[in-house]
XYZ file of C-alpha atoms in Angstrom:
302
model
C 0.000 0.000 0.000
C 3.000 2.312 0.434
C 3.227 2.943 -3.292
C -0.240 4.524 -3.349
C -0.044 6.665 -0.223
C 0.224 9.790 -2.399
C 2.171 11.930 0.056
C 2.101 14.801 -2.456
C -1.415 15.025 -3.796
C -4.654 16.854 -4.522
C -7.442 16.202 -2.014
C -11.202 16.503 -2.377
C -13.504 15.879 0.593
C -17.151 14.949 0.821
C -19.573 14.452 3.728
C -22.690 12.300 3.595
C -24.989 10.257 5.856
C -23.520 6.865 6.710
C -26.845 5.337 5.600
C -25.664 5.884 2.010
C -22.555 3.761 2.486
C -23.951 0.400 1.248
C -25.138 2.011 -1.996
C -21.818 3.785 -2.482
C -19.860 0.564 -2.022
C -22.111 -1.241 -4.451
C -21.295 1.322 -7.143
C -17.574 1.174 -6.349
C -17.281 -2.607 -6.584
C -16.445 -2.906 -10.311
C -13.791 -0.185 -10.291
C -11.904 -0.224 -7.004
C -9.988 -2.537 -4.708
C -10.074 -2.338 -0.936
C -7.151 -2.574 1.462
C -7.257 -5.600 3.757
C -5.028 -5.911 6.817
C -5.155 -9.119 8.865
C -8.435 -10.005 7.134
C -9.968 -6.704 8.260
C -11.435 -4.301 5.745
C -12.035 -1.582 8.319
C -9.012 -0.161 10.158
C -8.963 1.746 13.459
C -7.215 5.093 13.581
C -6.411 7.544 16.374
C -4.941 11.026 16.084
C -3.581 13.609 18.477
C -3.372 17.115 17.031
C -0.782 19.565 18.289
C -1.174 23.321 18.228
C 0.201 26.400 19.954
C -1.481 27.686 23.144
C -3.148 30.347 20.984
C -4.338 27.734 18.463
C -2.405 29.262 15.575
C -2.964 26.280 13.273
C -6.720 26.451 13.905
C -6.697 30.201 13.288
C -4.828 29.835 10.002
C -7.660 27.685 8.706
C -10.395 29.746 10.347
C -9.040 32.932 8.792
C -9.001 31.369 5.333
C -5.247 31.249 4.768
C -4.529 29.203 1.661
C -1.062 28.172 2.864
C -1.633 26.383 6.153
C -0.316 23.566 8.275
C -1.320 20.887 10.757
C 0.881 18.809 13.048
C -0.405 15.522 14.417
C 0.521 12.131 15.778
C -1.326 9.581 13.674
C -1.650 6.050 15.083
C -2.680 2.978 13.119
C -4.247 1.235 16.082
C -4.430 -2.301 14.688
C -0.719 -2.400 13.857
C 0.325 -0.236 16.831
C 2.355 2.092 14.599
C 2.532 5.847 15.162
C 3.899 8.697 13.055
C 4.572 12.349 13.780
C 3.242 14.153 10.717
C 3.471 17.690 9.372
C 0.773 18.312 6.796
C 0.953 21.376 4.557
C -1.638 22.652 2.119
C -0.574 25.297 -0.390
C -2.478 27.993 -2.259
C -2.913 25.683 -5.242
C -4.836 23.159 -3.142
C -2.022 20.629 -3.081
C -1.344 18.656 0.106
C 2.217 17.662 1.006
C 2.794 15.469 4.049
C 6.064 14.759 5.822
C 6.270 12.199 8.601
C 8.609 10.269 10.842
C 7.986 7.111 12.841
C 7.634 7.605 16.607
C 7.272 5.220 19.539
C 4.371 7.042 21.223
C 0.714 7.593 20.252
C 0.435 10.917 22.096
C 2.365 13.406 24.167
C 1.495 15.290 27.335
C 4.340 17.819 27.223
C 6.370 19.400 24.430
C 9.573 18.040 25.998
C 8.522 14.614 24.749
C 9.178 15.899 21.214
C 12.869 16.580 21.884
C 13.888 13.428 20.037
C 12.160 14.757 16.930
C 13.431 18.317 17.199
C 15.403 18.183 13.928
C 12.342 16.972 12.001
C 10.127 19.712 13.486
C 12.754 22.432 13.080
C 12.863 21.588 9.391
C 9.119 21.361 8.725
C 7.111 23.128 11.469
C 6.068 26.764 11.236
C 6.411 27.086 15.017
C 9.062 26.095 17.515
C 8.421 22.641 18.940
C 8.588 24.007 22.484
C 5.360 25.923 21.812
C 3.346 22.887 20.743
C 0.695 21.477 23.087
C -1.861 18.669 22.708
C -5.071 20.293 21.466
C -7.461 17.571 20.258
C -7.706 13.813 19.837
C -9.951 11.857 17.553
C -10.694 8.247 16.752
C -12.389 6.791 13.701
C -12.616 3.755 11.446
C -11.411 3.860 7.861
C -11.835 1.924 4.638
C -9.200 2.536 1.970
C -9.617 1.946 -1.765
C -7.478 2.367 -4.866
C -8.255 2.273 -8.565
C -6.494 -0.085 -10.960
C -4.157 2.654 -12.217
C -3.129 3.542 -8.642
C -3.668 7.176 -9.581
C -6.370 7.847 -7.027
C -6.937 6.691 -3.496
C -10.226 6.899 -1.627
C -10.739 6.800 2.103
C -14.112 6.539 3.831
C -14.126 7.365 7.543
C -16.945 6.394 9.910
C -17.607 6.489 13.664
C -15.661 9.722 14.092
C -15.302 10.859 17.717
C -13.474 13.825 19.266
C -11.925 14.570 22.641
C -11.003 18.178 23.401
C -7.743 18.584 25.333
C -7.655 22.319 25.962
C -9.553 24.257 28.625
C -9.594 27.707 27.104
C -10.039 31.228 28.414
C -10.765 33.457 25.444
C -9.227 36.895 25.353
C -10.590 39.137 22.608
C -11.972 36.360 20.443
C -8.804 34.252 20.533
C -7.588 36.602 17.807
C -5.112 38.470 20.001
C -1.644 37.575 18.831
C -0.156 38.521 22.191
C -0.641 34.936 23.356
C -3.057 35.526 26.238
C -5.023 32.319 25.779
C -4.360 30.090 28.797
C -4.464 26.357 28.191
C -4.188 23.297 30.387
C -4.609 19.616 29.659
C -7.436 17.475 30.919
C -7.012 15.377 34.036
C -5.863 11.793 33.656
C -9.408 10.481 33.381
C -10.149 13.010 30.642
C -7.723 11.520 28.203
C -8.887 9.320 25.422
C -8.752 5.551 25.964
C -5.385 3.850 25.653
C -4.485 2.608 22.203
C -4.484 -1.078 21.639
C -2.805 -2.887 18.786
C -1.701 -6.164 17.329
C 1.225 -6.844 15.067
C 0.383 -6.261 11.427
C 0.988 -9.380 9.403
C -0.806 -8.746 6.121
C -1.476 -5.733 3.900
C -3.259 -6.504 0.666
C -5.780 -5.161 -1.799
C -8.882 -7.004 -2.872
C -11.910 -6.160 -4.991
C -14.510 -4.123 -3.152
C -17.097 -6.901 -3.034
C -17.834 -7.309 0.648
C -20.972 -7.073 2.802
C -20.705 -3.757 4.611
C -23.788 -4.509 6.705
C -21.765 -7.016 8.700
C -18.960 -4.532 9.299
C -21.372 -1.883 10.574
C -23.173 -4.055 13.093
C -23.154 -2.375 16.467
C -22.547 1.109 15.085
C -24.317 3.779 17.110
C -26.337 5.838 14.653
C -28.184 7.904 17.259
C -28.241 11.676 16.976
C -25.674 13.232 19.287
C -25.607 16.688 20.820
C -22.740 18.430 19.111
C -21.354 21.746 20.289
C -20.178 22.800 23.733
C -18.927 19.534 25.257
C -15.393 18.232 25.669
C -16.398 15.083 23.779
C -18.368 14.858 20.562
C -19.049 12.270 17.896
C -20.333 12.246 14.333
C -21.404 8.616 14.113
C -24.174 9.365 11.620
C -21.783 10.724 9.016
C -19.115 9.388 6.719
C -16.178 11.545 5.684
C -15.020 10.705 2.174
C -11.700 11.816 0.724
C -10.503 11.486 -2.852
C -6.708 11.725 -3.140
C -5.168 12.112 -6.588
C -1.675 12.716 -7.936
C -3.046 15.333 -10.334
C -6.213 16.758 -11.829
C -7.652 14.081 -14.069
C -10.780 12.142 -14.847
C -12.168 10.353 -11.787
C -14.639 7.486 -11.914
C -15.172 7.921 -8.189
C -16.147 11.560 -8.543
C -18.696 10.510 -11.174
C -20.186 8.027 -8.712
C -20.531 10.714 -6.062
C -22.123 13.079 -8.574
C -24.694 10.428 -9.485
C -25.475 10.023 -5.770
C -25.763 13.822 -5.319
C -22.876 13.848 -2.850
C -21.115 17.166 -3.355
C -17.636 18.259 -2.270
C -17.319 20.250 0.939
C -14.256 21.467 2.799
C -13.969 19.453 6.012
C -11.069 19.524 8.447
C -11.299 16.964 11.243
C -9.073 19.129 13.406
C -10.995 22.347 12.897
C -14.455 20.798 13.155
C -13.389 18.830 16.230
C -11.978 21.970 17.857
C -15.123 23.933 17.051
C -17.359 21.201 18.477
C -15.417 20.544 21.684
C -14.235 24.039 22.575
C -17.057 26.572 22.757
C -14.567 29.323 23.628
C -13.223 29.506 20.083
C -14.865 31.517 17.397
C -15.506 29.810 14.122
C -17.837 31.761 11.866
C -16.157 29.977 8.988
C -17.268 26.649 10.488
C -20.839 27.608 11.468
C -21.968 26.833 7.928
C -20.373 23.397 8.089
C -21.853 22.909 11.551
C -25.316 23.508 10.114
C -24.569 21.084 7.266
C -23.588 18.434 9.820
C -26.784 18.970 11.806
C -28.839 18.836 8.631
C -27.253 15.595 7.515
C -27.631 14.014 10.944
C -31.281 14.941 11.308
C -32.357 14.012 7.812
C -32.018 10.792 5.866
C -30.221 12.797 3.225
C -29.843 16.484 2.411
C -27.976 17.888 -0.557
C -25.062 20.037 0.512
């Protein structure tokens, strides 16, 4: 699967009700193969996002900057592998990701990043000593690739967030003087420990599998969203199309036929907006309303 990770790529994101997933997979079957690891077609992921105490990465996105960055620790739970990643998006919409393997799924203090100082000094916009844990998420992912290996599709379900910052807003969190005070949650406020088993198989197979079995036990109940330290979007699926260039896409045609339209969706920014009511996010209120609309209706065109 490494040869189709597309670390330098063009991304398009889509959001739709998870109830549409069986139909989507049915249409994908003739054209795409699915990644299978240890006989599992759905993989468990966990992420810890790092930011400055004044949430500069969040603000870059909120303020509409075309050149922006995220720093995260991404953990592939089933294989117990973690990577420190710096993800940049430029003003041409291209995403470039740099990463290095790490032995930890999360940090509690910036000093724990000292062993990766050279990597961060080279790629981060901010000094590593300023970085603090800001948000964690967990989700399940299905990964697909077309026969030409020119596009990669991920479908994320059961997305849940845990806010890590208690915030005191000073002048809308827009004051660059750094007066936002942040502390981590108590021990029992951290997300559950990551569990993993050694990865023994990574293969691609045709996308002909019964998704109804894989989704058994999924909580599809409507969840109160904003203003709590924890939030989940179990009723939604987050779809991402990753390409090595602008070209014809059979997958995009499928989504068009299903009336699933592209929408900008940042897990970090949406998760921060949902779990931290102290931050302003006029840019995300529209997406927040889209999420509510999709959750409370069987389907609504975006």
